[in-house]
mmCIF file of C-alpha atoms in Angstrom:
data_model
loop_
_atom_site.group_PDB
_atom_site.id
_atom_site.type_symbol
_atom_site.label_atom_id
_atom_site.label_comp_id
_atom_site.label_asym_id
_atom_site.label_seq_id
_atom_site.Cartn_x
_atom_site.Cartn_y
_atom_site.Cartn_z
ATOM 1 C CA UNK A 1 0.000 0.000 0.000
ATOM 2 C CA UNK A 2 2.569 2.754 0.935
ATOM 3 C CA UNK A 3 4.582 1.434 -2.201
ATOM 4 C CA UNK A 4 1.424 2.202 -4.490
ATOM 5 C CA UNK A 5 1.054 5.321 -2.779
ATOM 6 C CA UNK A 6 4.788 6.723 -4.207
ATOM 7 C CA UNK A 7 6.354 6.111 -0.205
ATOM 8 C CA UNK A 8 9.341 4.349 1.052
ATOM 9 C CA UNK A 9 9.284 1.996 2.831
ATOM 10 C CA UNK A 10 11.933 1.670 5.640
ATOM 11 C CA UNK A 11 11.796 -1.203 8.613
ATOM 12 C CA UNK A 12 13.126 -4.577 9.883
ATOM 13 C CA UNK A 13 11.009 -8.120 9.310
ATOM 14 C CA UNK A 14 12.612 -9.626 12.890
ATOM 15 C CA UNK A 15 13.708 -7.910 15.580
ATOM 16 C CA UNK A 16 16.999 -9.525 15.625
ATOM 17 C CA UNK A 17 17.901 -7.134 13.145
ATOM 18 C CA UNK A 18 17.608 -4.091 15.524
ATOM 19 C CA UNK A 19 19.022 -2.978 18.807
ATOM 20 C CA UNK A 20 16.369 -5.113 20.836
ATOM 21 C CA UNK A 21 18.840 -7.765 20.348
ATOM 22 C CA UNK A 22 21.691 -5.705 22.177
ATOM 23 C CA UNK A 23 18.571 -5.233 24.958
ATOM 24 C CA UNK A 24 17.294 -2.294 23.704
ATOM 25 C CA UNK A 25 13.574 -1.868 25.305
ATOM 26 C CA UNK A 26 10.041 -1.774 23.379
ATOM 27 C CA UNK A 27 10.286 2.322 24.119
ATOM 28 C CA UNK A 28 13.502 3.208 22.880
ATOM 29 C CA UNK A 29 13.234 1.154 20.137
ATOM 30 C CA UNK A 30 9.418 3.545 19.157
ATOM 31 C CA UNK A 31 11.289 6.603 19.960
ATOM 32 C CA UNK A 32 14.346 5.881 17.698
ATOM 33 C CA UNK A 33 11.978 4.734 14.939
ATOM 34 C CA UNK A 34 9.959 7.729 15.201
ATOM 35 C CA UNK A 35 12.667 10.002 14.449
ATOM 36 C CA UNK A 36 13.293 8.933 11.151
ATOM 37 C CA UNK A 37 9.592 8.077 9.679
ATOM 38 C CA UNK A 38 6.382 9.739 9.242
ATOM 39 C CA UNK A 39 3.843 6.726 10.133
ATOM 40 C CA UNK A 40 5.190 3.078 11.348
ATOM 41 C CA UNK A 41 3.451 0.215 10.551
ATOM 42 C CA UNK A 42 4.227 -2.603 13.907
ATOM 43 C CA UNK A 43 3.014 -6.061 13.962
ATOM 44 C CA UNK A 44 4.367 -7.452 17.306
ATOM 45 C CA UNK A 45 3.967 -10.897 19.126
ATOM 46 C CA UNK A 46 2.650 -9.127 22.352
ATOM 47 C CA UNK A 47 -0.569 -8.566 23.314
ATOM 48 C CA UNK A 48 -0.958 -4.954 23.474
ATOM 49 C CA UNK A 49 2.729 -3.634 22.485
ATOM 50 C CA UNK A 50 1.395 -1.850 19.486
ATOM 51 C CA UNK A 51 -1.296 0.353 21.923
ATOM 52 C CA UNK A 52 1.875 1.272 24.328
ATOM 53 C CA UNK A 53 3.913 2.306 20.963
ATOM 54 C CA UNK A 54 1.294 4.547 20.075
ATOM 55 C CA UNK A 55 2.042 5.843 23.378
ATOM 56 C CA UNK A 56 5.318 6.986 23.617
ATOM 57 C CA UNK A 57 5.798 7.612 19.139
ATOM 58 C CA UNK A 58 6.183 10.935 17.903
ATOM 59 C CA UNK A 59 4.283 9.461 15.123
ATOM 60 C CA UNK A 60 0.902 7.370 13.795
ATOM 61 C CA UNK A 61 0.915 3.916 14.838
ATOM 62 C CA UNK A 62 -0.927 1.405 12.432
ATOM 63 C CA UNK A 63 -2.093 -2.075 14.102
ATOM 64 C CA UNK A 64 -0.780 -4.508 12.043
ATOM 65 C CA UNK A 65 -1.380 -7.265 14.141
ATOM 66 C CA UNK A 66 -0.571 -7.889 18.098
ATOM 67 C CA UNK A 67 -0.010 -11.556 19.350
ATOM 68 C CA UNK A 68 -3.753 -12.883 19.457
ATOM 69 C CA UNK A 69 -5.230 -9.601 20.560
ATOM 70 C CA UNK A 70 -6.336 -7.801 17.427
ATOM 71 C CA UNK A 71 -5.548 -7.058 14.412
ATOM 72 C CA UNK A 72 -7.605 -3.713 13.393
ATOM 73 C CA UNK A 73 -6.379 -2.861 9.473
ATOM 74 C CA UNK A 74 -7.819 -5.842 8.797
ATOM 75 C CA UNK A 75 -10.980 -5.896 9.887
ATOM 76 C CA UNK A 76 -11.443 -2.463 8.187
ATOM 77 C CA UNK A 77 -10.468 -4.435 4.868
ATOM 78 C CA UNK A 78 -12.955 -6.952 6.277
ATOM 79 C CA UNK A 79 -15.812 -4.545 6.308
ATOM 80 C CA UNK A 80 -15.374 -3.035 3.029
ATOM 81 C CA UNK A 81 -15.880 -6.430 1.658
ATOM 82 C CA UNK A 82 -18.599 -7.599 3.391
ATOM 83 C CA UNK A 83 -20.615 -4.211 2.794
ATOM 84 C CA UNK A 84 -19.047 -4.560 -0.937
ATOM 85 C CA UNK A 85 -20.501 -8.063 -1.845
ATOM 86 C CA UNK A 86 -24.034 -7.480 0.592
ATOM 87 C CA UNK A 87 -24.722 -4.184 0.511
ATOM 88 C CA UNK A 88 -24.881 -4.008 4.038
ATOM 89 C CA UNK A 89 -23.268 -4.161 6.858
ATOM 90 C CA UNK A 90 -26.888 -4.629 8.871
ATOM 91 C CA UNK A 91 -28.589 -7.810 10.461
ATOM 92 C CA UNK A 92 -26.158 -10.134 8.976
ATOM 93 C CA UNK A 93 -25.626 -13.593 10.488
ATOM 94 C CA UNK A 94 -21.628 -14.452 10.427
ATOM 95 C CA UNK A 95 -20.366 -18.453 10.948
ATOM 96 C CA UNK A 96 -16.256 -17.586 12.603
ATOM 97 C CA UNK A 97 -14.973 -20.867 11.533
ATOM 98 C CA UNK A 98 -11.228 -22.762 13.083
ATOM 99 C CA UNK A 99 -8.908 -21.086 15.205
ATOM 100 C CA UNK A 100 -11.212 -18.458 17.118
ATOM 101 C CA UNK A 101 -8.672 -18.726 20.498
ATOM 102 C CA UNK A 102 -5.438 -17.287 18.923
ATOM 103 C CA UNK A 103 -7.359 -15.571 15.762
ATOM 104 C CA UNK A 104 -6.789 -11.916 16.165
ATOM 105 C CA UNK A 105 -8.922 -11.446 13.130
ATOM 106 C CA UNK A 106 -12.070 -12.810 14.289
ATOM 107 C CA UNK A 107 -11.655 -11.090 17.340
ATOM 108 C CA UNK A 108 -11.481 -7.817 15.879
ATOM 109 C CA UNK A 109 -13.816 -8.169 13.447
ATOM 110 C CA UNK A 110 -16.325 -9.514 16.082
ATOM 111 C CA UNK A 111 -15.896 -6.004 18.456
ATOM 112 C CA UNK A 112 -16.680 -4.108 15.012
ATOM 113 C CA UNK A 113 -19.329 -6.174 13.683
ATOM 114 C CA UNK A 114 -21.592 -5.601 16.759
ATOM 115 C CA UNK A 115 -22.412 -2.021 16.034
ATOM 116 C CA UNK A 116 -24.595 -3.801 13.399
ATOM 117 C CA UNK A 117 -26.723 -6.086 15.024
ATOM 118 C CA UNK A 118 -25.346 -9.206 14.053
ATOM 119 C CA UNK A 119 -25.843 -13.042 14.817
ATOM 120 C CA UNK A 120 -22.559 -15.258 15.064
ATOM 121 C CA UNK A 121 -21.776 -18.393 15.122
ATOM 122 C CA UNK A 122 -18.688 -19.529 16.388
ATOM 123 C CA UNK A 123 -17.360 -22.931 14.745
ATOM 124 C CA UNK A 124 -14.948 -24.243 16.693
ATOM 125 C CA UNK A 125 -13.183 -26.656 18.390
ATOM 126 C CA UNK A 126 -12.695 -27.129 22.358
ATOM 127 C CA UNK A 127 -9.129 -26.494 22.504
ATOM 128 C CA UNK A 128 -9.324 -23.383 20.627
ATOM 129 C CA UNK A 129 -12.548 -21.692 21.383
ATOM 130 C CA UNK A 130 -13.525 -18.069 21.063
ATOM 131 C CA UNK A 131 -12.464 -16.516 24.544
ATOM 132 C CA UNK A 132 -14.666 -15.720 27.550
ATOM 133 C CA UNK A 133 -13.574 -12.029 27.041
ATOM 134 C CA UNK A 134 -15.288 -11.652 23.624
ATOM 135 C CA UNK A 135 -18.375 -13.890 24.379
ATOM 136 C CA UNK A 136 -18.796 -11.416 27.785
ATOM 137 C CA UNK A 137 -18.506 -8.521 25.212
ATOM 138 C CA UNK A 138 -21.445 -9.430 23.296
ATOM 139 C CA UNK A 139 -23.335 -10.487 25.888
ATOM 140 C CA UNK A 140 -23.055 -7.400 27.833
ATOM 141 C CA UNK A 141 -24.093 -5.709 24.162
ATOM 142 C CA UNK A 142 -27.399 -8.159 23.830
ATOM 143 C CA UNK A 143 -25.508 -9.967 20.686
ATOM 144 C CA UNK A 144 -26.631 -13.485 20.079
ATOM 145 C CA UNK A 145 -24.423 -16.297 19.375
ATOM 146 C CA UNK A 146 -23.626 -19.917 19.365
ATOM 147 C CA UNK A 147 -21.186 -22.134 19.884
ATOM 148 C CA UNK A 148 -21.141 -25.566 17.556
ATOM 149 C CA UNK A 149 -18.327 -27.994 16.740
ATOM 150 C CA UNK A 150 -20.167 -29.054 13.495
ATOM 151 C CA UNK A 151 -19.154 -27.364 10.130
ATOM 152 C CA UNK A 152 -21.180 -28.631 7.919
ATOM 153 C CA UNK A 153 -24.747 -27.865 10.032
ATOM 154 C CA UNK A 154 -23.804 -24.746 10.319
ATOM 155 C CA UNK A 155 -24.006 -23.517 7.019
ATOM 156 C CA UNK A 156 -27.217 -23.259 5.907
ATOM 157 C CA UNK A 157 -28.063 -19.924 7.136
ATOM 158 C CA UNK A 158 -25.172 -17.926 7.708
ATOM 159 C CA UNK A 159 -24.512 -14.628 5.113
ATOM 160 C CA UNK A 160 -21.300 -14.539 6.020
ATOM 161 C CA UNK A 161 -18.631 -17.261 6.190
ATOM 162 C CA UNK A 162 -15.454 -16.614 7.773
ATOM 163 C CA UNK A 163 -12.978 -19.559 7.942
ATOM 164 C CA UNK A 164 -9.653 -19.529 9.433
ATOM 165 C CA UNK A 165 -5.922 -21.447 9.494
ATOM 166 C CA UNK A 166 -4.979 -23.346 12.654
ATOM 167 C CA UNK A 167 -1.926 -21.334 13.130
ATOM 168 C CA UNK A 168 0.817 -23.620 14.164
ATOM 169 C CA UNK A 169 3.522 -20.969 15.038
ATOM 170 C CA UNK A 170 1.176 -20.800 18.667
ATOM 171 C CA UNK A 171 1.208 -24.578 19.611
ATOM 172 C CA UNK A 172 4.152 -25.196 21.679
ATOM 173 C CA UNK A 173 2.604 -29.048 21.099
ATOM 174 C CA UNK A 174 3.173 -29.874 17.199
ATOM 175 C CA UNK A 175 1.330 -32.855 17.693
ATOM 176 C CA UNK A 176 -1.269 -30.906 18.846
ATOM 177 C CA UNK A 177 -1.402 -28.717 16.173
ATOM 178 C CA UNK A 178 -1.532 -31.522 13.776
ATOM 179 C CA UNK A 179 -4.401 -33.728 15.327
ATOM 180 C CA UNK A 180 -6.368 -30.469 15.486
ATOM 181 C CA UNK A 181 -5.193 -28.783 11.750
ATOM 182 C CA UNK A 182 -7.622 -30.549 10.009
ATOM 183 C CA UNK A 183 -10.827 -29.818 11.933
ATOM 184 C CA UNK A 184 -12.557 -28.243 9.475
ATOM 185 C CA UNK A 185 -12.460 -28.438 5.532
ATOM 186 C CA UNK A 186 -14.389 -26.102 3.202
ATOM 187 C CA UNK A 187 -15.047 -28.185 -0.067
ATOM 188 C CA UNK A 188 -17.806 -27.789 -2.632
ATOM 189 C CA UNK A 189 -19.350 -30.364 -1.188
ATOM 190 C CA UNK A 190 -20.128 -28.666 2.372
ATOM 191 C CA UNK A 191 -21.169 -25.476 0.244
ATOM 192 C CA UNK A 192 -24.167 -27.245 -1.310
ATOM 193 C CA UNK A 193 -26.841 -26.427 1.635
ATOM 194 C CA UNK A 194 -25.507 -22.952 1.919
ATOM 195 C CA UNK A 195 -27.145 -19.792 0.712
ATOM 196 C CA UNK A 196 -26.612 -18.492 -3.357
ATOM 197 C CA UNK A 197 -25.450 -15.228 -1.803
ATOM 198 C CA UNK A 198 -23.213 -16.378 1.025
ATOM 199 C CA UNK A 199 -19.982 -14.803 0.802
ATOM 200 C CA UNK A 200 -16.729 -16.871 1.925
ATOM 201 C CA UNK A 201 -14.012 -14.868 3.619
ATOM 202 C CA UNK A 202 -10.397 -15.819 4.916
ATOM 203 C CA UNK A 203 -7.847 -13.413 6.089
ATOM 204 C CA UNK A 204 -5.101 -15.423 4.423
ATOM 205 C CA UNK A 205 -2.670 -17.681 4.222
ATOM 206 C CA UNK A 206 -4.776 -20.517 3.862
ATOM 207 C CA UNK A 207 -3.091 -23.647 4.164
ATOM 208 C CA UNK A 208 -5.711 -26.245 3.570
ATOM 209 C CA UNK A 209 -8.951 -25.544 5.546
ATOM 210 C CA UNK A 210 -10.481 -24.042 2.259
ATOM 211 C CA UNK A 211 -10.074 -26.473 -0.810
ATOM 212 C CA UNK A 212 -8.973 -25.023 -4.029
ATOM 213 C CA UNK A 213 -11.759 -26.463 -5.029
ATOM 214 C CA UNK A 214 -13.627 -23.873 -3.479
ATOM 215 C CA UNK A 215 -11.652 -20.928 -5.244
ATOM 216 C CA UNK A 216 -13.908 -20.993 -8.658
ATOM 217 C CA UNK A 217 -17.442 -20.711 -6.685
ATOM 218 C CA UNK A 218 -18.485 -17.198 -7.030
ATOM 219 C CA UNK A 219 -19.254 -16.996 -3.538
ATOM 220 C CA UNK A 220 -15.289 -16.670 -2.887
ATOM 221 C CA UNK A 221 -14.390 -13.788 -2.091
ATOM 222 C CA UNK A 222 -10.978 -14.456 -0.661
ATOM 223 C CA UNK A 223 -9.035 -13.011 -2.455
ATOM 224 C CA UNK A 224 -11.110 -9.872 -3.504
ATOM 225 C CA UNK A 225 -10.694 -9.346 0.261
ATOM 226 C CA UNK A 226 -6.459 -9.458 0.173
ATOM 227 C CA UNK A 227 -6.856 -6.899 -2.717
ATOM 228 C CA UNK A 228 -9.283 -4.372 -1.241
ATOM 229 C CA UNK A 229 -6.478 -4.811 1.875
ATOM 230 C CA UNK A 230 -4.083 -2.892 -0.489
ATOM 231 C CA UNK A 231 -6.833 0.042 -1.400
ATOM 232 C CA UNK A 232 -8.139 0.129 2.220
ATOM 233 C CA UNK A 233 -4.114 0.408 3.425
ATOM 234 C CA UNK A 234 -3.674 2.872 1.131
ATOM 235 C CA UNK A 235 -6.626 5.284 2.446
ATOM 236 C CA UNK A 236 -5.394 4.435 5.928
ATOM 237 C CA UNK A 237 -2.171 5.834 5.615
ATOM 238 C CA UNK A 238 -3.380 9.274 3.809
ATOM 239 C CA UNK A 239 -6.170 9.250 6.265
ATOM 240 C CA UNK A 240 -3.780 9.117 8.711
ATOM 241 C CA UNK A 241 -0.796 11.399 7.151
ATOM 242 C CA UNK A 242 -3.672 13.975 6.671
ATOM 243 C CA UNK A 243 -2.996 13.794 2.937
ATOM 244 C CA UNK A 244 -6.480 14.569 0.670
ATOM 245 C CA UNK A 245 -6.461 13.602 -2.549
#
């Protein structure tokens, strides 16, 4: 996105390739940043370390993901979409399909979905259930929901699908992660009872809970989604660099 927009692009994909590694904190590492950047984009594996940089930067903050807390630019990319392909973002009932524990998608999309009176469903299995948190937020908010382990009777109502990867990188188990990777398959065969203007998200990667079988039903919108992530980016950061165009 800041590449389409004419930026550059400056940063570090590990941390090992910074002064944390020499001991530097969180805080110096913001404040250093911020002197030579206009806007910093931070995806961080702790809960809640992109909310203190915004603290203590000179500059904008974006989101870009924090551990399994949230992950906000998405779910902005997430409601273009769905308001793109059902013309509203109102009354709509949403299945949250996989890994709804560790899934900071789902969980930000969930806080922003309930200013629309939705219904959810959450898909899931025991191990990796949406957290008490979330399911206290909505009911504090009057949101229904329910909780099923079954895919495949779960789909014959919903308007929006939202399926999600068992993310291995948080198992410290791998054979957990591999007895429970496989929980739930999207193939054309599932879709059949499901609705001829259901719309099937992911936030990507996939790796094989949706079938590339799946990827020529027009009810994919997968990866419309990744590319209105690049537009949506894109308006974030002039939004946010006060630039009008």
């Amino acid at each position: 996105a800041a590449n389409r927009l004419g930026a550059r692009v400056i940063g570090f994909s590990d941390a090992g390739n910074t002064s944390v590694s020499k001991g530097e904190t969180l805080k110096d590492t913001i404040k250093m940043v911020s002197n030579y950047v206009d806007l910093i984009v931070m995806r961080h594996p702790l809960e809640g370390a992109a909310r203190y940089a915004s603290e203590v930067a000179s500059v904008p903050v974006i989101n870009a993901g924090d551990g399994a807390n949230q992950h906000p630019s998405q779910t902005m990319l997430d409601l273009f979409t769905i308001r793109q392909t059902q013309g509203t973002l109102n009354n709509l009932k949403i299945n949250m399909v996989g890994d709804l524990k560790y899934g900071r998608t789902v969980h930000s999309l969930l806080q922003a979905m309930s200013h629309f009176n939705p219904d959810f469903t959450f898909t899931d299995p025991d191990e990796l259930k949406m957290p008490q948190e979330y399911k206290d937020f909505l009911n504090a908010k009057g949101i229904p929901y329910t909780e099923t382990r079954d895919l495949e009777g779960s789909l014959n109502d919903c308007d929006i699908l939202y399926m999600t990867r068992v993310q291995g990188e948080r198992f410290f188990n791998e054979a957990d992660y591999i007895r429970l990777r496989d929980t739930y398959i999207l193939t054309p065969e599932k879709l059949v009872p499901a609705k001829e203007d259901l719309v099937i998200m992911h936030p990507l990667p996939r790796v094989n809970e949706i079938s590339v079988a799946v990827d020529d039903d027009p009810r994919a919108a997968y990866f419309r989604q990744a590319l209105n992530g690049k537009y949506m980016r894109m308006a974030l950061i002039l939004k946010l660099l006060g630039i009008k165009v």
